[in-house]
mmCIF file of C-alpha atoms and ligand atoms in Angstrom:
data_model
loop_
_atom_site.group_PDB
_atom_site.id
_atom_site.type_symbol
_atom_site.label_atom_id
_atom_site.label_comp_id
_atom_site.label_asym_id
_atom_site.label_seq_id
_atom_site.Cartn_x
_atom_site.Cartn_y
_atom_site.Cartn_z
ATOM 1 C CA UNK D 924 120.574 82.932 107.845
ATOM 2 C CA UNK D 925 117.377 81.953 109.609
ATOM 3 C CA UNK D 926 117.651 80.630 113.140
ATOM 4 C CA UNK D 927 116.494 77.183 114.112
ATOM 5 C CA UNK D 928 112.960 78.544 114.431
ATOM 6 C CA UNK D 929 111.663 81.034 111.904
ATOM 7 C CA UNK D 930 110.515 83.506 114.528
ATOM 8 C CA UNK D 931 113.967 83.966 116.019
ATOM 9 C CA UNK D 932 115.100 85.811 112.911
ATOM 10 C CA UNK D 933 116.168 89.399 113.409
ATOM 11 C CA UNK D 934 117.096 92.061 110.898
ATOM 12 C CA UNK D 935 120.658 90.826 110.863
ATOM 13 C CA UNK D 936 119.799 87.225 110.117
ATOM 14 C CA UNK D 937 117.082 87.724 107.501
ATOM 15 C CA UNK D 938 117.965 86.536 104.014
ATOM 16 C CA UNK D 939 119.995 89.351 102.461
ATOM 17 C CA UNK D 940 117.965 91.978 100.655
ATOM 18 C CA UNK D 941 119.205 92.578 97.177
ATOM 19 C CA UNK D 942 120.280 96.118 96.353
ATOM 20 C CA UNK D 943 121.550 97.604 93.108
ATOM 21 C CA UNK D 944 124.481 100.020 93.236
ATOM 22 C CA UNK D 945 124.729 101.929 89.949
ATOM 23 C CA UNK D 946 127.736 104.242 89.959
ATOM 24 C CA UNK D 947 130.188 104.958 87.141
ATOM 25 C CA UNK D 948 133.050 105.946 89.442
ATOM 26 C CA UNK D 949 134.853 102.687 90.203
ATOM 27 C CA UNK D 950 136.239 103.784 93.582
ATOM 28 C CA UNK D 951 132.848 104.963 94.881
ATOM 29 C CA UNK D 952 131.168 101.859 93.504
ATOM 30 C CA UNK D 953 133.551 99.491 95.304
ATOM 31 C CA UNK D 954 133.306 101.474 98.501
ATOM 32 C CA UNK D 955 129.507 101.354 98.428
ATOM 33 C CA UNK D 956 129.573 97.669 97.588
ATOM 34 C CA UNK D 957 131.876 96.957 100.529
ATOM 35 C CA UNK D 958 129.754 98.855 103.054
ATOM 36 C CA UNK D 959 126.429 97.523 101.829
ATOM 37 C CA UNK D 960 127.777 93.974 101.933
ATOM 38 C CA UNK D 961 128.997 94.579 105.469
ATOM 39 C CA UNK D 962 125.505 95.821 106.395
ATOM 40 C CA UNK D 963 124.035 92.551 105.194
ATOM 41 C CA UNK D 964 122.809 93.454 101.729
ATOM 42 C CA UNK D 965 123.314 91.296 98.675
ATOM 43 C CA UNK D 966 124.855 93.793 96.252
ATOM 44 C CA UNK D 967 124.511 93.898 92.473
ATOM 45 C CA UNK D 968 126.535 96.554 90.684
ATOM 46 C CA UNK D 969 126.278 98.474 87.428
ATOM 47 C CA UNK D 970 128.771 100.978 85.997
ATOM 48 C CA UNK D 971 126.324 102.788 83.717
ATOM 49 C CA UNK D 972 122.651 103.667 83.415
ATOM 50 C CA UNK D 973 121.812 101.168 80.686
ATOM 51 C CA UNK D 974 123.115 98.232 82.732
ATOM 52 C CA UNK D 975 121.250 99.567 85.776
ATOM 53 C CA UNK D 976 117.978 99.638 83.826
ATOM 54 C CA UNK D 977 118.564 96.149 82.436
ATOM 55 C CA UNK D 978 119.114 94.801 85.975
ATOM 56 C CA UNK D 979 116.006 96.576 87.323
ATOM 57 C CA UNK D 980 113.867 95.247 84.473
ATOM 58 C CA UNK D 981 115.064 91.658 84.923
ATOM 59 C CA UNK D 982 112.903 88.913 86.437
ATOM 60 C CA UNK D 983 114.648 88.804 89.839
ATOM 61 C CA UNK D 984 115.334 92.546 90.053
ATOM 62 C CA UNK D 985 116.495 94.054 93.360
ATOM 63 C CA UNK D 986 113.751 95.998 95.121
ATOM 64 C CA UNK D 987 116.217 98.595 96.438
ATOM 65 C CA UNK D 988 118.427 100.709 94.158
ATOM 66 C CA UNK D 989 121.126 103.336 94.702
ATOM 67 C CA UNK D 990 121.480 105.283 91.488
ATOM 68 C CA UNK D 991 124.173 107.796 90.740
ATOM 69 C CA UNK D 992 122.748 110.831 88.939
ATOM 70 C CA UNK D 993 125.565 111.336 86.414
ATOM 71 C CA UNK D 994 126.328 108.134 84.542
ATOM 72 C CA UNK D 995 127.160 107.266 80.946
ATOM 73 C CA UNK D 996 124.314 105.810 78.927
ATOM 74 C CA UNK D 997 121.262 106.751 80.935
ATOM 75 C CA UNK D 998 121.416 109.191 83.851
ATOM 76 C CA UNK D 999 119.920 108.245 87.208
ATOM 77 C CA UNK D 1000 116.646 110.187 86.746
ATOM 78 C CA UNK D 1001 116.157 108.621 83.295
ATOM 79 C CA UNK D 1002 116.555 105.147 84.777
ATOM 80 C CA UNK D 1003 113.957 106.145 87.405
ATOM 81 C CA UNK D 1004 111.483 107.277 84.783
ATOM 82 C CA UNK D 1005 111.837 104.065 82.803
ATOM 83 C CA UNK D 1006 111.451 101.864 85.898
ATOM 84 C CA UNK D 1007 108.315 103.757 86.967
ATOM 85 C CA UNK D 1008 106.673 103.027 83.621
ATOM 86 C CA UNK D 1009 106.337 99.369 84.631
ATOM 87 C CA UNK D 1010 103.249 99.660 86.795
ATOM 88 C CA UNK D 1011 102.695 95.911 86.888
ATOM 89 C CA UNK D 1012 106.127 95.113 88.357
ATOM 90 C CA UNK D 1013 107.072 94.863 92.041
ATOM 91 C CA UNK D 1014 107.983 98.277 93.416
ATOM 92 C CA UNK D 1015 111.633 99.367 93.408
ATOM 93 C CA UNK D 1016 112.646 101.821 96.105
ATOM 94 C CA UNK D 1017 115.135 104.216 94.490
ATOM 95 C CA UNK D 1018 117.664 106.449 96.195
ATOM 96 C CA UNK D 1019 119.439 108.967 93.949
ATOM 97 C CA UNK D 1020 123.041 109.900 94.710
ATOM 98 C CA UNK D 1021 124.418 113.135 93.365
ATOM 99 C CA UNK D 1022 126.795 116.023 93.791
ATOM 100 C CA UNK D 1023 123.981 118.361 92.779
ATOM 101 C CA UNK D 1024 122.475 120.140 95.697
ATOM 102 C CA UNK D 1025 120.275 122.840 94.221
ATOM 103 C CA UNK D 1026 116.615 122.656 95.140
ATOM 104 C CA UNK D 1027 115.693 122.439 91.437
ATOM 105 C CA UNK D 1028 117.857 119.327 91.075
ATOM 106 C CA UNK D 1029 116.265 117.721 94.098
ATOM 107 C CA UNK D 1030 112.793 118.372 92.687
ATOM 108 C CA UNK D 1031 113.781 117.046 89.285
ATOM 109 C CA UNK D 1032 115.157 113.903 90.872
ATOM 110 C CA UNK D 1033 111.992 113.254 92.860
ATOM 111 C CA UNK D 1034 109.779 114.071 89.879
ATOM 112 C CA UNK D 1035 111.591 111.435 87.857
ATOM 113 C CA UNK D 1036 110.266 108.878 90.340
ATOM 114 C CA UNK D 1037 113.059 108.605 92.912
ATOM 115 C CA UNK D 1038 111.927 107.984 96.485
ATOM 116 C CA UNK D 1039 114.821 109.691 98.191
ATOM 117 C CA UNK D 1040 117.910 111.727 97.469
ATOM 118 C CA UNK D 1041 121.391 111.943 98.996
ATOM 119 C CA UNK D 1042 123.930 114.631 98.191
ATOM 120 C CA UNK D 1043 127.585 113.672 97.812
ATOM 121 C CA UNK D 1044 129.673 113.571 99.837
ATOM 122 C CA UNK D 1045 127.226 111.794 102.090
ATOM 123 C CA UNK D 1046 127.501 110.389 105.562
ATOM 124 C CA UNK D 1047 127.610 106.570 105.556
ATOM 125 C CA UNK D 1048 125.405 106.254 108.633
ATOM 126 C CA UNK D 1049 122.834 108.482 106.975
ATOM 127 C CA UNK D 1050 122.908 106.287 103.873
ATOM 128 C CA UNK D 1051 122.433 103.229 106.034
ATOM 129 C CA UNK D 1052 119.475 104.791 107.856
ATOM 130 C CA UNK D 1053 117.833 105.880 104.617
ATOM 131 C CA UNK D 1054 118.209 102.394 103.147
ATOM 132 C CA UNK D 1055 116.468 101.064 106.236
ATOM 133 C CA UNK D 1056 113.620 103.520 105.661
ATOM 134 C CA UNK D 1057 113.353 102.190 102.118
ATOM 135 C CA UNK D 1058 113.345 98.621 103.362
ATOM 136 C CA UNK D 1059 110.617 99.451 105.882
ATOM 137 C CA UNK D 1060 108.421 100.865 103.123
ATOM 138 C CA UNK D 1061 109.049 97.813 100.943
ATOM 139 C CA UNK D 1062 108.149 95.519 103.856
ATOM 140 C CA UNK D 1063 104.924 97.459 104.493
ATOM 141 C CA UNK D 1064 104.025 97.190 100.837
ATOM 142 C CA UNK D 1065 104.759 93.458 100.837
ATOM 143 C CA UNK D 1066 102.423 93.052 103.818
ATOM 144 C CA UNK D 1067 99.660 94.985 102.056
ATOM 145 C CA UNK D 1068 100.010 92.907 98.897
ATOM 146 C CA UNK D 1069 99.873 89.673 100.915
ATOM 147 C CA UNK D 1070 96.733 90.921 102.715
ATOM 148 C CA UNK D 1071 95.126 91.900 99.405
ATOM 149 C CA UNK D 1072 95.914 88.496 97.871
ATOM 150 C CA UNK D 1073 94.508 86.766 100.941
ATOM 151 C CA UNK D 1074 91.270 88.792 100.718
ATOM 152 C CA UNK D 1075 91.033 88.095 97.009
ATOM 153 C CA UNK D 1076 91.462 84.367 97.660
ATOM 154 C CA UNK D 1077 88.812 84.377 100.390
ATOM 155 C CA UNK D 1078 86.376 86.259 98.155
ATOM 156 C CA UNK D 1079 86.672 83.683 95.395
ATOM 157 C CA UNK D 1080 87.208 80.405 97.261
ATOM 158 C CA UNK D 1081 85.058 78.213 99.431
ATOM 159 C CA UNK D 1082 86.269 78.392 103.024
ATOM 160 C CA UNK D 1083 85.751 74.695 103.778
ATOM 161 C CA UNK D 1084 87.028 72.994 100.640
ATOM 162 C CA UNK D 1085 89.421 75.598 99.226
ATOM 163 C CA UNK D 1086 88.034 75.208 95.697
ATOM 164 C CA UNK D 1087 86.225 78.005 93.824
ATOM 165 C CA UNK D 1088 83.134 79.306 95.606
ATOM 166 C CA UNK D 1089 79.675 79.659 94.124
ATOM 167 C CA UNK D 1090 80.075 83.174 92.770
ATOM 168 C CA UNK D 1091 83.472 82.390 91.256
ATOM 169 C CA UNK D 1092 82.302 79.243 89.495
ATOM 170 C CA UNK D 1093 79.205 81.032 88.166
ATOM 171 C CA UNK D 1094 81.528 83.785 86.895
ATOM 172 C CA UNK D 1095 83.618 81.088 85.225
ATOM 173 C CA UNK D 1096 80.532 79.771 83.413
ATOM 174 C CA UNK D 1097 79.728 83.325 82.327
ATOM 175 C CA UNK D 1098 83.289 83.911 81.125
ATOM 176 C CA UNK D 1099 83.440 80.651 79.182
ATOM 177 C CA UNK D 1100 79.970 81.302 77.801
ATOM 178 C CA UNK D 1101 81.031 84.735 76.520
ATOM 179 C CA UNK D 1102 84.186 83.216 75.088
ATOM 180 C CA UNK D 1103 82.133 80.609 73.274
ATOM 181 C CA UNK D 1104 79.823 83.238 71.769
ATOM 182 C CA UNK D 1105 82.884 85.240 70.691
ATOM 183 C CA UNK D 1106 85.212 82.520 69.453
ATOM 184 C CA UNK D 1107 83.035 79.450 68.971
ATOM 185 C CA UNK D 1108 84.129 76.106 70.379
ATOM 186 C CA UNK D 1109 82.293 73.953 72.866
ATOM 187 C CA UNK D 1110 81.535 74.372 76.540
ATOM 188 C CA UNK D 1111 80.755 71.595 78.978
ATOM 189 C CA UNK D 1112 79.229 71.808 82.418
ATOM 190 C CA UNK D 1113 79.107 69.020 85.001
ATOM 191 C CA UNK D 1114 76.853 69.216 88.029
ATOM 192 C CA UNK D 1115 77.917 66.801 90.764
ATOM 193 C CA UNK D 1116 75.818 65.959 93.805
ATOM 194 C CA UNK D 1117 76.814 63.576 96.578
ATOM 195 C CA UNK D 1118 74.284 60.794 97.059
ATOM 196 C CA UNK D 1119 72.371 60.636 100.354
ATOM 197 C CA UNK D 1120 74.768 63.126 101.921
ATOM 198 C CA UNK D 1121 72.334 63.894 104.723
ATOM 199 C CA UNK D 1122 72.866 60.317 105.927
ATOM 200 C CA UNK D 1123 76.604 60.960 106.248
ATOM 201 C CA UNK D 1124 75.954 63.906 108.541
ATOM 202 C CA UNK D 1125 73.248 62.049 110.462
ATOM 203 C CA UNK D 1126 75.275 58.863 110.915
ATOM 204 C CA UNK D 1127 78.831 60.148 111.361
ATOM 205 C CA UNK D 1128 78.338 63.752 112.486
ATOM 206 C CA UNK D 1129 78.927 67.079 110.780
ATOM 207 C CA UNK D 1130 82.701 67.028 111.250
ATOM 208 C CA UNK D 1131 82.899 63.785 109.304
ATOM 209 C CA UNK D 1132 80.552 65.370 106.739
ATOM 210 C CA UNK D 1133 82.937 68.303 106.372
ATOM 211 C CA UNK D 1134 85.885 65.937 105.967
ATOM 212 C CA UNK D 1135 83.992 64.137 103.199
ATOM 213 C CA UNK D 1136 83.222 67.413 101.387
ATOM 214 C CA UNK D 1137 86.877 68.461 101.591
ATOM 215 C CA UNK D 1138 88.151 65.157 100.290
ATOM 216 C CA UNK D 1139 85.558 64.969 97.513
ATOM 217 C CA UNK D 1140 86.536 68.505 96.410
ATOM 218 C CA UNK D 1141 90.182 67.457 96.382
ATOM 219 C CA UNK D 1142 89.453 64.351 94.316
ATOM 220 C CA UNK D 1143 87.351 66.349 91.853
ATOM 221 C CA UNK D 1144 90.059 68.986 91.440
ATOM 222 C CA UNK D 1145 92.670 66.270 90.880
ATOM 223 C CA UNK D 1146 90.600 64.902 87.971
ATOM 224 C CA UNK D 1147 90.138 68.256 86.232
ATOM 225 C CA UNK D 1148 92.534 69.867 83.795
ATOM 226 C CA UNK D 1149 94.273 73.089 84.849
ATOM 227 C CA UNK D 1150 91.939 75.196 82.677
ATOM 228 C CA UNK D 1151 88.723 73.667 84.022
ATOM 229 C CA UNK D 1152 87.064 75.317 87.011
ATOM 230 C CA UNK D 1153 85.883 73.161 89.897
ATOM 231 C CA UNK D 1154 83.634 74.973 92.358
ATOM 232 C CA UNK D 1155 81.236 74.380 95.221
ATOM 233 C CA UNK D 1156 77.753 75.320 94.084
ATOM 234 C CA UNK D 1157 76.271 74.903 97.547
ATOM 235 C CA UNK D 1158 75.926 72.213 100.239
ATOM 236 C CA UNK D 1159 77.041 68.934 98.696
ATOM 237 C CA UNK D 1160 76.618 70.170 95.140
ATOM 238 C CA UNK D 1161 79.538 71.017 92.865
ATOM 239 C CA UNK D 1162 80.026 72.435 89.379
ATOM 240 C CA UNK D 1163 82.809 71.744 86.918
ATOM 241 C CA UNK D 1164 83.183 74.123 83.996
ATOM 242 C CA UNK D 1165 84.814 72.172 81.190
ATOM 243 C CA UNK D 1166 86.358 74.608 78.738
ATOM 244 C CA UNK D 1167 86.692 73.628 75.092
ATOM 245 C CA UNK D 1168 85.553 70.070 75.409
ATOM 246 C CA UNK D 1169 83.170 68.012 73.303
ATOM 247 C CA UNK D 1170 80.543 65.691 74.766
ATOM 248 C CA UNK D 1171 82.966 62.777 74.868
ATOM 249 C CA UNK D 1172 85.552 64.775 76.852
ATOM 250 C CA UNK D 1173 83.039 66.185 79.326
ATOM 251 C CA UNK D 1174 81.443 62.757 79.848
ATOM 252 C CA UNK D 1175 84.860 61.142 80.339
ATOM 253 C CA UNK D 1176 85.776 63.761 82.950
ATOM 254 C CA UNK D 1177 82.447 63.301 84.761
ATOM 255 C CA UNK D 1178 82.944 59.540 84.759
ATOM 256 C CA UNK D 1179 86.486 59.942 86.099
ATOM 257 C CA UNK D 1180 85.144 62.169 88.890
ATOM 258 C CA UNK D 1181 82.353 59.708 89.730
ATOM 259 C CA UNK D 1182 84.796 56.804 89.883
ATOM 260 C CA UNK D 1183 87.354 58.757 91.899
ATOM 261 C CA UNK D 1184 84.721 59.713 94.502
ATOM 262 C CA UNK D 1185 83.373 56.161 94.854
ATOM 263 C CA UNK D 1186 86.762 54.423 94.566
ATOM 264 C CA UNK D 1187 87.897 54.352 98.200
ATOM 265 C CA UNK D 1188 86.068 55.449 101.355
ATOM 266 C CA UNK D 1189 87.018 58.834 102.773
ATOM 267 C CA UNK D 1190 89.074 58.655 105.953
ATOM 268 C CA UNK D 1191 87.481 60.696 108.743
ATOM 269 C CA UNK D 1192 87.872 60.873 112.518
ATOM 270 C CA UNK D 1193 84.608 58.923 112.705
ATOM 271 C CA UNK D 1194 86.089 56.145 110.563
ATOM 272 C CA UNK D 1195 86.001 55.453 106.840
ATOM 273 C CA UNK D 1196 82.942 56.870 105.038
ATOM 274 C CA UNK D 1197 81.863 55.578 101.638
ATOM 275 C CA UNK D 1198 80.228 58.089 99.335
ATOM 276 C CA UNK D 1199 79.007 58.110 95.774
ATOM 277 C CA UNK D 1200 78.019 60.950 93.509
ATOM 278 C CA UNK D 1201 75.573 61.538 90.681
ATOM 279 C CA UNK D 1202 76.582 63.745 87.788
ATOM 280 C CA UNK D 1203 74.575 65.664 85.206
ATOM 281 C CA UNK D 1204 76.500 66.714 82.116
ATOM 282 C CA UNK D 1205 75.532 69.249 79.491
ATOM 283 C CA UNK D 1206 77.531 70.240 76.438
ATOM 284 C CA UNK D 1207 76.919 73.429 74.535
ATOM 285 C CA UNK D 1208 78.045 72.742 70.977
ATOM 286 C CA UNK D 1209 79.831 75.157 68.688
ATOM 287 C CA UNK D 1210 77.389 76.829 66.316
ATOM 288 C CA UNK D 1211 74.396 76.223 68.556
ATOM 289 C CA UNK D 1212 75.402 77.589 71.960
ATOM 290 C CA UNK D 1213 73.031 77.366 74.895
ATOM 291 C CA UNK D 1214 72.224 80.324 77.108
ATOM 292 C CA UNK D 1215 73.723 80.670 80.580
ATOM 293 C CA UNK D 1216 70.523 79.732 82.440
ATOM 294 C CA UNK D 1217 69.836 77.013 79.909
ATOM 295 C CA UNK D 1218 73.208 75.392 80.652
ATOM 296 C CA UNK D 1219 72.567 75.322 84.389
ATOM 297 C CA UNK D 1220 69.018 74.110 83.903
ATOM 298 C CA UNK D 1221 70.040 71.294 81.546
ATOM 299 C CA UNK D 1222 72.829 70.136 83.899
ATOM 300 C CA UNK D 1223 70.349 70.176 86.767
ATOM 301 C CA UNK D 1224 67.812 68.130 84.765
ATOM 302 C CA UNK D 1225 70.477 65.575 83.815
ATOM 303 C CA UNK D 1226 71.555 65.333 87.453
ATOM 304 C CA UNK D 1227 67.944 64.763 88.469
ATOM 305 C CA UNK D 1228 67.727 61.959 85.897
ATOM 306 C CA UNK D 1229 70.907 60.391 87.301
ATOM 307 C CA UNK D 1230 69.291 60.380 90.750
ATOM 308 C CA UNK D 1231 66.082 58.903 89.364
ATOM 309 C CA UNK D 1232 67.995 56.148 87.606
ATOM 310 C CA UNK D 1233 69.608 54.949 90.819
ATOM 311 C CA UNK D 1234 72.438 57.405 91.660
ATOM 312 C CA UNK D 1235 76.224 56.839 91.398
ATOM 313 C CA UNK D 1236 76.080 57.506 87.653
ATOM 314 C CA UNK D 1237 76.655 60.065 84.948
ATOM 315 C CA UNK D 1238 73.855 61.267 82.697
ATOM 316 C CA UNK D 1239 74.313 63.413 79.628
ATOM 317 C CA UNK D 1240 71.579 65.915 78.877
ATOM 318 C CA UNK D 1241 69.942 65.321 75.506
ATOM 319 C CA UNK D 1242 71.028 67.808 72.875
ATOM 320 C CA UNK D 1243 69.014 70.889 73.688
ATOM 321 C CA UNK D 1244 67.467 73.124 71.108
ATOM 322 C CA UNK D 1245 69.521 76.291 71.291
ATOM 323 C CA UNK D 1246 67.307 79.252 71.894
ATOM 324 C CA UNK D 1247 68.055 82.925 72.156
ATOM 325 C CA UNK D 1248 65.561 83.417 74.937
ATOM 326 C CA UNK D 1249 66.588 82.309 78.401
ATOM 327 C CA UNK D 1250 62.924 81.733 79.231
ATOM 328 C CA UNK D 1251 62.562 78.561 77.187
ATOM 329 C CA UNK D 1252 64.885 76.017 78.749
ATOM 330 C CA UNK D 1253 65.938 72.749 77.209
ATOM 331 C CA UNK D 1254 63.627 69.765 77.377
ATOM 332 C CA UNK D 1255 64.753 67.411 80.130
ATOM 333 C CA UNK D 1256 65.403 64.356 78.013
ATOM 334 C CA UNK D 1257 68.577 62.915 79.486
ATOM 335 C CA UNK D 1258 70.062 59.658 78.289
ATOM 336 C CA UNK D 1259 71.739 57.149 80.535
ATOM 337 C CA UNK D 1260 75.473 56.847 80.152
ATOM 338 C CA UNK D 1261 77.477 53.655 80.342
ATOM 339 C CA UNK D 1262 78.439 54.273 83.934
ATOM 340 C CA UNK D 1263 78.880 51.687 86.617
HETATM 341 MG MG1 MG Z 860 128.703 109.606 88.274
#
């Protein structure tokens, strides 16, 4: 297994790669199993094509497979074809084993989706080398997938706080808005702004300011439900998209966030920093949905009212008149909540 330090691992000490050996001939199967085990693979065996397919379609399927061509149930190429139909599954590198050696057979095997082909009787060292080729391709693919996921994460998340970034949270509002128009239900939006944040930066420095933003984002995310989206709108301003929630639910969440932010000072290298936040809440009711711009505008107006009323509070936007046109926003008539 792994050495004391992760980076000392070599090919021989890596966690065993799982490989499927599907072969109906019991003697060949046991021989292959013995050699592959000796070479460090974790071997799973199948004696027919149907079992092979079942194993390759399972949740923790091996990513390497040695398939005999001639097997009862499904033949090797048929198993290949079925496995290749699952485009959404992790890739399985498939090596076909067969006594057939005609060029037509080879082509048929590769056309069925096999990656490589070995003719029986085969040389064991050649099999070993070809399995290593397969493993190398799987490793490359794993690296590419990890890089893609990393890029996808960076494109949708705020680099400092790790929560959704501006474009992702605006997309979330759009998605929930479309869902509401399609399926009905309510949609809540909370706009959160840290109070006098400039003073934090001016008094404690920008590093302390960054630490505050990170911690506030963490506290906000810990208050939200898994299906809400918490994102950084810009600077010290955040948005929470509250899916399927009535006014009471959205207000309760905003109040929880406000309390959580103000509850204990944030620990920074410059010492503890106390912060408070003002929240503007808007709820788009079922049957009279607000437009996308209207939602943002109403949340912004409610936030402004919260600031005007003394900060560290939650204000709910007055029920807006739903309009079809985005050009006539809701009247800013927020009401003070029972915060503080
Ligand atoms: Mg056979």
